[in-house]
Short mmCIF file of C-alpha atoms and ligand atoms in Angstrom, two decimals:
data_model
loop_
_atom_site.label_atom_id
_atom_site.label_comp_id
_atom_site.label_asym_id
_atom_site.label_seq_id
_atom_site.Cartn_x
_atom_site.Cartn_y
_atom_site.Cartn_z
CA MET A 1 -59.49 46.23 29.38
CA SER A 2 -63.12 45.05 29.46
CA GLU A 3 -63.91 41.31 29.24
CA SER A 4 -65.73 40.12 26.12
CA PRO A 5 -69.36 39.25 26.79
CA LYS A 6 -70.40 35.63 27.35
CA SER A 7 -72.11 33.96 24.43
CA ALA A 8 -75.20 31.74 24.71
CA LEU A 9 -76.93 29.57 22.12
CA VAL A 10 -80.63 28.93 22.80
CA THR A 11 -82.51 26.21 20.94
CA GLY A 12 -86.28 26.69 21.02
CA ILE A 13 -85.84 30.48 20.83
CA THR A 14 -89.39 30.94 19.43
CA GLY A 15 -90.97 29.07 22.36
CA GLN A 16 -92.17 30.30 25.74
CA ASP A 17 -88.96 29.62 27.67
CA GLY A 18 -86.72 30.64 24.76
CA CYS A 19 -88.27 34.13 24.81
CA HIS A 20 -87.97 34.46 28.59
CA ILE A 21 -84.34 33.33 28.67
CA ALA A 22 -83.37 35.51 25.71
CA GLU A 23 -84.58 38.49 27.72
CA LEU A 24 -82.79 37.36 30.89
CA LEU A 25 -79.47 36.65 29.14
CA HIS A 26 -79.58 39.99 27.33
CA GLU A 27 -80.15 41.79 30.64
CA LYS A 28 -77.09 39.98 31.99
CA GLY A 29 -74.97 41.20 29.08
CA TYR A 30 -74.75 37.97 27.08
CA GLU A 31 -74.45 37.82 23.32
CA VAL A 32 -77.56 35.76 22.51
CA HIS A 33 -77.87 33.38 19.55
CA GLY A 34 -81.08 31.49 18.81
CA LEU A 35 -81.58 28.40 16.67
CA ILE A 36 -84.59 28.76 14.38
CA ARG A 37 -85.95 26.00 12.19
CA GLY A 38 -87.76 25.98 8.86
CA GLN A 39 -87.15 27.95 5.70
CA ASN A 40 -89.95 30.41 6.54
CA ASN A 41 -90.67 30.06 10.26
CA PRO A 42 -93.95 31.89 11.04
CA ARG A 43 -92.59 33.09 14.40
CA LYS A 44 -89.36 34.56 13.01
CA ALA A 45 -90.69 38.07 12.43
CA ALA A 46 -92.16 38.25 15.95
CA VAL A 47 -88.86 37.16 17.53
CA GLU A 48 -86.91 39.65 15.42
CA ALA A 49 -89.28 42.45 16.41
CA GLU A 50 -89.34 41.65 20.12
CA PHE A 51 -85.70 40.63 20.53
CA PRO A 52 -83.66 42.54 17.93
CA PHE A 53 -80.51 41.69 19.89
CA VAL A 54 -80.83 37.94 19.18
CA ASN A 55 -78.75 36.53 16.32
CA LEU A 56 -80.96 33.92 14.67
CA ILE A 57 -79.17 30.89 13.22
CA GLU A 58 -81.06 28.56 10.93
CA GLY A 59 -80.99 24.92 11.96
CA ASP A 60 -83.06 21.98 13.06
CA LEU A 61 -82.46 19.74 16.07
CA THR A 62 -82.64 16.71 13.78
CA ASP A 63 -79.73 17.98 11.63
CA PRO A 64 -76.28 17.35 13.19
CA ALA A 65 -74.45 19.37 10.51
CA ALA A 66 -76.68 22.39 11.13
CA LEU A 67 -76.03 22.13 14.86
CA MET A 68 -72.25 21.99 14.36
CA ARG A 69 -72.50 25.06 12.16
CA ALA A 70 -74.54 26.81 14.85
CA MET A 71 -71.84 26.00 17.45
CA ASP A 72 -69.17 27.47 15.20
CA ILE A 73 -71.15 30.66 14.60
CA ALA A 74 -72.21 31.19 18.22
CA ASN A 75 -69.06 29.83 19.90
CA PRO A 76 -71.20 29.54 23.03
CA ASP A 77 -70.08 29.52 26.65
CA GLU A 78 -73.55 28.19 27.46
CA VAL A 79 -76.10 26.22 25.44
CA TYR A 80 -79.74 26.15 26.59
CA ASN A 81 -81.36 23.19 24.84
CA LEU A 82 -85.01 24.18 25.06
CA GLY A 83 -86.16 23.09 21.60
CA ALA A 84 -88.54 20.13 21.54
CA ILE A 85 -91.86 18.78 20.43
CA SER A 86 -93.21 19.78 23.84
CA HIS A 87 -96.94 19.02 23.80
CA VAL A 88 -97.99 15.69 25.33
CA GLY A 89 -101.19 15.38 23.27
CA TYR A 90 -99.34 16.10 20.01
CA SER A 91 -96.67 13.54 20.91
CA PHE A 92 -99.28 10.76 20.92
CA LYS A 93 -100.19 11.71 17.34
CA ASN A 94 -96.57 12.19 16.19
CA PRO A 95 -94.53 9.73 18.27
CA THR A 96 -91.69 9.18 15.78
CA LEU A 97 -91.14 12.89 15.22
CA THR A 98 -91.20 13.37 18.99
CA ALA A 99 -88.52 10.69 19.46
CA ASP A 100 -86.37 12.31 16.75
CA VAL A 101 -86.64 15.90 18.01
CA THR A 102 -87.24 15.66 21.76
CA GLY A 103 -85.08 12.56 22.30
CA LYS A 104 -82.40 12.22 19.64
CA GLY A 105 -82.19 16.00 19.24
CA VAL A 106 -80.49 16.13 22.64
CA LEU A 107 -77.83 13.69 21.47
CA ASN A 108 -77.32 15.81 18.35
CA VAL A 109 -76.74 18.93 20.46
CA LEU A 110 -74.29 17.17 22.79
CA GLU A 111 -72.39 15.67 19.87
CA ALA A 112 -72.24 19.05 18.11
CA VAL A 113 -70.62 20.52 21.25
CA ARG A 114 -68.13 17.64 21.36
CA ALA A 115 -67.44 17.39 17.62
CA THR A 116 -66.59 21.09 17.42
CA GLY A 117 -64.04 20.74 20.24
CA ARG A 118 -66.09 22.44 22.96
CA ALA A 119 -66.58 19.55 25.41
CA GLU A 120 -64.43 21.24 28.02
CA SER A 121 -65.44 24.84 27.49
CA THR A 122 -69.19 24.88 26.81
CA LYS A 123 -71.83 24.30 29.48
CA VAL A 124 -75.14 22.73 28.46
CA TYR A 125 -78.58 23.04 30.04
CA GLN A 126 -80.99 20.21 29.15
CA ALA A 127 -84.73 20.87 29.53
CA SER A 128 -85.93 17.74 31.32
CA THR A 129 -89.49 17.48 32.59
CA SER A 130 -91.78 16.30 35.40
CA GLU A 131 -93.60 14.28 32.71
CA MET A 132 -90.77 11.74 33.18
CA PHE A 133 -92.30 10.82 36.59
CA GLY A 134 -95.72 9.91 35.24
CA GLY A 135 -97.83 10.64 38.33
CA LEU A 136 -98.70 7.02 39.13
CA ASP A 137 -99.88 6.12 42.63
CA TYR A 138 -97.05 3.81 43.62
CA ASN A 139 -94.54 6.32 42.38
CA ARG A 140 -95.89 9.35 44.20
CA PRO A 141 -94.09 10.50 47.33
CA GLY A 142 -96.15 12.65 49.72
CA ALA A 143 -93.75 15.59 49.66
CA GLY A 144 -93.53 15.55 45.87
CA TYR A 145 -91.09 14.21 43.31
CA ASN A 146 -87.47 15.10 43.79
CA GLU A 147 -84.21 14.35 41.96
CA ASP A 148 -84.15 10.77 43.34
CA SER A 149 -87.72 9.76 42.46
CA LEU A 150 -88.43 6.92 40.05
CA PHE A 151 -89.30 7.62 36.43
CA HIS A 152 -92.33 6.12 34.70
CA PRO A 153 -93.20 8.32 31.70
CA ARG A 154 -96.74 8.01 30.35
CA SER A 155 -96.49 9.55 26.87
CA PRO A 156 -94.19 9.49 23.83
CA TYR A 157 -93.12 12.97 24.98
CA GLY A 158 -92.20 11.73 28.46
CA VAL A 159 -90.34 8.74 27.05
CA ALA A 160 -88.38 10.88 24.58
CA LYS A 161 -87.50 13.35 27.34
CA LEU A 162 -86.27 10.50 29.51
CA TYR A 163 -83.86 9.48 26.74
CA GLY A 164 -82.68 13.11 26.55
CA HIS A 165 -82.23 13.19 30.32
CA TRP A 166 -80.14 10.03 30.44
CA ILE A 167 -78.00 10.83 27.41
CA ALA A 168 -77.27 14.22 28.99
CA LYS A 169 -76.21 12.52 32.23
CA ASN A 170 -74.23 10.00 30.21
CA TYR A 171 -72.22 12.75 28.47
CA ARG A 172 -71.57 14.33 31.88
CA GLU A 173 -70.27 11.02 33.24
CA SER A 174 -68.48 9.74 30.12
CA TYR A 175 -66.78 12.88 28.85
CA GLY A 176 -66.78 15.10 31.95
CA MET A 177 -68.91 17.65 30.12
CA PHE A 178 -70.75 20.30 32.14
CA VAL A 179 -74.32 19.24 31.37
CA SER A 180 -77.05 20.11 33.88
CA CYS A 181 -80.62 18.86 33.67
CA GLY A 182 -83.47 20.93 35.02
CA ILE A 183 -86.42 18.68 35.85
CA LEU A 184 -89.02 21.37 35.52
CA PHE A 185 -92.65 21.09 36.51
CA ASN A 186 -95.27 22.88 34.41
CA HIS A 187 -94.58 26.57 34.04
CA GLU A 188 -96.87 28.97 32.33
CA GLY A 189 -97.39 32.67 31.67
CA GLU A 190 -98.33 35.23 29.07
CA ARG A 191 -96.08 33.53 26.49
CA ARG A 192 -97.44 29.99 26.97
CA GLY A 193 -98.65 28.34 23.75
CA LYS A 194 -102.44 28.27 23.40
CA GLU A 195 -102.35 24.50 22.92
CA PHE A 196 -101.64 24.13 26.66
CA VAL A 197 -104.58 24.04 29.06
CA THR A 198 -103.77 27.13 31.16
CA ARG A 199 -103.39 29.53 28.25
CA LYS A 200 -106.30 27.91 26.41
CA ILE A 201 -108.43 28.75 29.46
CA THR A 202 -107.19 32.32 30.01
CA ASP A 203 -107.54 33.13 26.31
CA ALA A 204 -111.11 31.77 26.30
CA VAL A 205 -111.99 33.59 29.54
CA ALA A 206 -110.88 36.88 27.98
CA ARG A 207 -112.88 36.19 24.82
CA ILE A 208 -115.98 35.13 26.78
CA HIS A 209 -115.77 38.36 28.79
CA LEU A 210 -115.65 40.40 25.59
CA GLY A 211 -118.48 38.43 23.96
CA LEU A 212 -116.20 36.89 21.32
CA GLN A 213 -117.02 33.27 22.24
CA ASP A 214 -119.56 31.63 24.54
CA HIS A 215 -117.85 28.47 25.85
CA ILE A 216 -114.62 26.48 25.96
CA GLU A 217 -114.10 22.79 25.13
CA LEU A 218 -111.71 20.84 27.33
CA GLY A 219 -110.77 17.26 28.12
CA ASP A 220 -110.40 15.88 31.66
CA LEU A 221 -110.69 18.46 34.43
CA TRP A 222 -109.54 16.46 37.45
CA PRO A 223 -105.79 16.11 36.68
CA LYS A 224 -103.58 18.17 38.98
CA ARG A 225 -100.44 20.05 38.07
CA ASP A 226 -97.70 21.90 39.92
CA TRP A 227 -97.97 25.18 37.98
CA GLY A 228 -95.36 27.94 38.30
CA TYR A 229 -94.41 31.06 36.33
CA ALA A 230 -91.99 30.68 33.40
CA GLY A 231 -90.04 33.85 34.25
CA ASP A 232 -89.10 32.35 37.62
CA TYR A 233 -88.08 29.04 36.03
CA VAL A 234 -85.68 30.42 33.40
CA ARG A 235 -83.82 32.18 36.22
CA GLY A 236 -83.34 28.71 37.71
CA MET A 237 -81.95 27.39 34.41
CA TRP A 238 -79.34 30.15 34.35
CA GLN A 239 -78.46 29.52 38.02
CA MET A 240 -77.86 25.83 37.24
CA LEU A 241 -75.17 26.75 34.70
CA GLN A 242 -73.50 29.21 37.12
CA HIS A 243 -73.16 26.50 39.81
CA ASP A 244 -69.69 24.97 40.45
CA THR A 245 -70.66 21.51 39.23
CA ALA A 246 -73.09 20.04 36.74
CA ASP A 247 -76.07 18.35 38.39
CA ASP A 248 -79.84 17.67 38.20
CA PHE A 249 -82.34 20.01 39.84
CA VAL A 250 -86.12 19.95 40.24
CA LEU A 251 -87.86 23.32 39.82
CA ALA A 252 -91.42 23.31 41.14
CA THR A 253 -93.73 25.21 43.47
CA GLY A 254 -94.49 22.40 45.93
CA GLU A 255 -98.24 22.93 45.38
CA THR A 256 -100.61 21.07 43.09
CA HIS A 257 -103.96 22.28 41.70
CA SER A 258 -106.61 20.74 39.47
CA ILE A 259 -107.79 22.20 36.18
CA GLU A 260 -111.11 22.88 37.94
CA GLU A 261 -109.27 25.10 40.44
CA PHE A 262 -107.57 26.94 37.57
CA LEU A 263 -110.99 27.47 35.93
CA GLN A 264 -112.44 28.75 39.23
CA LEU A 265 -109.75 31.41 39.63
CA ALA A 266 -109.67 32.39 35.94
CA PHE A 267 -113.44 32.90 35.66
CA ALA A 268 -113.47 34.79 38.99
CA GLU A 269 -111.17 37.35 37.33
CA ILE A 270 -114.07 38.32 35.03
CA GLY A 271 -116.67 38.19 37.82
CA ILE A 272 -118.08 34.71 37.06
CA ASP A 273 -118.39 32.46 40.14
CA ASP A 274 -119.76 29.35 38.41
CA TRP A 275 -117.62 28.37 35.41
CA ARG A 276 -119.52 25.12 34.68
CA PRO A 277 -122.07 26.54 32.18
CA TYR A 278 -119.17 27.82 30.07
CA VAL A 279 -117.18 24.56 29.86
CA LYS A 280 -118.02 21.58 27.63
CA GLN A 281 -116.11 18.32 27.75
CA ASN A 282 -114.72 17.09 24.44
CA PRO A 283 -113.08 13.64 24.29
CA ALA A 284 -110.82 14.92 21.50
CA PHE A 285 -108.79 16.66 24.22
CA MET A 286 -108.41 13.53 26.36
CA ARG A 287 -105.23 11.45 26.17
CA PRO A 288 -104.69 7.70 25.71
CA ALA A 289 -102.88 7.72 29.08
CA GLU A 290 -103.21 10.55 31.59
CA VAL A 291 -100.78 11.84 34.22
CA ASP A 292 -103.15 12.23 37.19
CA ILE A 293 -101.09 14.41 39.48
CA LEU A 294 -97.74 16.16 39.46
CA LEU A 295 -96.24 17.67 42.58
CA GLY A 296 -92.58 18.66 42.83
CA ASP A 297 -90.18 19.21 45.70
CA PRO A 298 -87.76 22.07 44.84
CA THR A 299 -85.79 21.86 48.13
CA LYS A 300 -82.46 21.04 46.45
CA ALA A 301 -82.63 23.97 44.00
CA GLU A 302 -83.65 26.32 46.82
CA LYS A 303 -80.83 25.20 49.12
CA VAL A 304 -78.01 24.64 46.63
CA LEU A 305 -78.75 27.33 44.03
CA GLY A 306 -80.68 29.80 46.19
CA TRP A 307 -83.52 29.56 43.65
CA GLU A 308 -86.76 31.25 44.61
CA ARG A 309 -90.00 32.00 42.84
CA LYS A 310 -91.82 35.28 42.91
CA VAL A 311 -95.23 34.40 41.41
CA ASP A 312 -97.72 32.17 43.25
CA PHE A 313 -100.67 30.23 41.78
CA PRO A 314 -103.35 32.97 42.13
CA GLY A 315 -100.81 35.52 40.86
CA LEU A 316 -100.10 33.36 37.82
CA VAL A 317 -103.78 33.04 36.88
CA LYS A 318 -104.29 36.76 37.42
CA LEU A 319 -101.41 37.84 35.21
CA MET A 320 -102.41 35.46 32.42
CA VAL A 321 -106.06 36.61 32.36
CA ALA A 322 -105.02 40.27 32.53
CA HIS A 323 -102.61 39.76 29.62
CA ASP A 324 -105.21 37.97 27.49
CA LEU A 325 -107.87 40.61 28.19
CA GLU A 326 -105.42 43.25 27.02
CA GLN A 327 -104.50 41.23 23.94
CA GLN A 328 -108.12 40.58 22.98
CA ARG A 329 -109.10 44.20 23.56
CA ALA A 330 -106.29 45.24 21.22
CA GLY A 331 -107.75 42.90 18.62
CA LEU A 332 -104.64 40.74 18.46
CA PRO A 333 -105.14 37.25 16.98
CA SER A 334 -106.25 34.51 19.36
CA ALA A 335 -104.25 31.64 17.87
P1 LIG B 1 -92.49 25.52 23.49
O1 LIG B 1 -93.37 24.46 22.93
O2 LIG B 1 -93.08 26.87 23.75
O3 LIG B 1 -91.23 25.72 22.51
C1 LIG B 1 -90.65 24.63 21.86
C2 LIG B 1 -89.57 25.17 20.93
O4 LIG B 1 -88.93 24.07 20.27
C3 LIG B 1 -90.07 26.11 19.84
O5 LIG B 1 -89.19 27.20 19.74
C4 LIG B 1 -90.00 25.24 18.61
O6 LIG B 1 -89.80 25.96 17.41
C5 LIG B 1 -88.76 24.42 18.91
N1 LIG B 1 -88.65 23.26 18.06
C6 LIG B 1 -89.59 22.30 17.84
N2 LIG B 1 -89.13 21.39 16.96
C7 LIG B 1 -87.87 21.77 16.62
C8 LIG B 1 -86.88 21.24 15.75
N3 LIG B 1 -87.09 20.13 15.04
N4 LIG B 1 -85.71 21.89 15.64
C9 LIG B 1 -85.48 23.03 16.34
N5 LIG B 1 -86.38 23.59 17.18
C10 LIG B 1 -87.56 22.96 17.31
O7 LIG B 1 -91.84 24.94 24.83
P2 LIG B 1 -91.47 25.69 26.19
O8 LIG B 1 -90.76 26.94 25.87
O9 LIG B 1 -92.68 25.73 27.06
O10 LIG B 1 -90.49 24.64 26.87
C11 LIG B 1 -89.08 24.70 26.66
C12 LIG B 1 -88.48 23.34 26.91
O11 LIG B 1 -88.75 22.93 28.26
C13 LIG B 1 -89.05 22.22 26.02
O12 LIG B 1 -88.02 21.32 25.74
C14 LIG B 1 -90.10 21.57 26.91
O13 LIG B 1 -90.34 20.25 26.53
C15 LIG B 1 -89.43 21.69 28.27
N6 LIG B 1 -90.33 21.73 29.40
C16 LIG B 1 -91.33 22.66 29.43
C17 LIG B 1 -92.19 22.74 30.51
C18 LIG B 1 -93.28 23.76 30.58
O14 LIG B 1 -94.14 23.64 31.44
N7 LIG B 1 -93.26 24.78 29.72
C19 LIG B 1 -92.04 21.81 31.66
C20 LIG B 1 -90.87 20.95 31.56
C21 LIG B 1 -90.07 20.91 30.47
P3 LIG B 1 -90.99 26.34 16.37
O15 LIG B 1 -91.48 27.69 16.79
O16 LIG B 1 -90.29 26.37 15.08
O17 LIG B 1 -92.03 25.27 16.49
P1 LIG B 2 -98.97 18.82 30.30
O1 LIG B 2 -99.07 18.67 31.78
O2 LIG B 2 -97.57 19.02 29.82
O3 LIG B 2 -99.66 17.74 29.54
O4 LIG B 2 -99.67 20.24 29.98
P2 LIG B 2 -101.09 20.57 29.31
O5 LIG B 2 -101.37 22.00 29.66
O6 LIG B 2 -101.12 20.21 27.87
O7 LIG B 2 -102.12 19.62 30.08
C1 LIG B 2 -102.30 19.70 31.49
C2 LIG B 2 -103.48 18.82 31.86
O8 LIG B 2 -104.68 19.39 31.34
C3 LIG B 2 -103.43 17.40 31.30
O9 LIG B 2 -103.85 16.52 32.33
C4 LIG B 2 -104.45 17.40 30.17
O10 LIG B 2 -105.04 16.14 29.91
C5 LIG B 2 -105.48 18.36 30.76
N1 LIG B 2 -106.39 18.96 29.78
C6 LIG B 2 -107.75 18.95 29.84
N2 LIG B 2 -108.28 19.57 28.78
C7 LIG B 2 -107.23 19.98 28.01
C8 LIG B 2 -107.17 20.68 26.76
O11 LIG B 2 -108.15 21.05 26.16
N3 LIG B 2 -105.91 20.92 26.28
C9 LIG B 2 -104.78 20.54 26.95
N4 LIG B 2 -103.59 20.84 26.44
N5 LIG B 2 -104.83 19.85 28.11
C10 LIG B 2 -106.04 19.59 28.64
#
């Protein structure tokens, strides 16, 4: 007699990581359910077309009753809580919404698992973030932030995520629930939203190459990020939930690069050595408080989970520019 497939519920199914993990879980034979918000979500049709195997369940992270209903429909072995207001700049403009969705939304998910009697049977992955560290000088270890580093978030997003992180740990400690937090450094790719700097750049580079625009407007160019590839990172999320015990893990590359370095590599892909004439600074894209540098130390995930990444920094830039050139050539919309 064959075993019934595992079931997973993914919040944030329309986002970058939601799409990558839907694909991964399907390959592994899971029954995949995705929480989708809004009465007419503009991304619904695209998700249905690309991932016909996903069962979409309507619900919002701010609505506990909807989340309990989603648990009852999906009856998940694993919940991947990826839904969030995830953009730092947007969180400064919408701090209350960010607290409700990115912070309290985590509590709502954990309570929905508990209230529907699944505290002992359902494992939860919480999408924590390197933005919780804040990148300040005194708080920056040479080898990079690890699971024991201090937190000092610098945005409403980072603060809300820190609440999510601690309430997740609290449910692990208080109720013995299997809740693992992945403290993930920036991860990008062909599915990254165009509001984030990497994809904004690769999209513009493709359009500049094809004569569809002549420059790109950006904020500060000196901040440094530890940028990896999203496909590698969702594999790490899944590995965390297959581990014997619930725990916290940093996923990062151990390298940090400035936006200027990203620009250099991206423009080189279209044969332009000097990107400066094509970039204008616009204060609208600067933040009230900046995270200067993020560098992570993934040693624990590599040793304990056997996590490894396949795409390096030049490879990431290359694949994103190639994808955006293809998309622009096909006349697909830029936004
Ligand atoms: P995205 O911004 O691409 O996706 C966010 C998802 O959250 C979307 O599916 C969005 O749905 C959903 N969402 C937003 N508000 C609500 C709500 N009220 N109820 C239900 N769903 C909602 O993020 P990523 O895929 O890049 O990231 C996944 C998670 O990992 C996020 O929690 C993010 O903060 C975290 N993270 C990401 C990192 C990265 O570099 N990508 C780094 C570290 C952590 P809709 O389409 O309807 O807007
Ligand atoms: P974050 O690290 O989660 O904030 O990811 P982002 O991709 O949004 O931003 C990375 C860095 O790029 C931050 O230091 C931003 O201030 C900087 N940046 C500079 N110009 C821009 C821009 O036009 N858009 C975005 N999103 N970020 C920018």
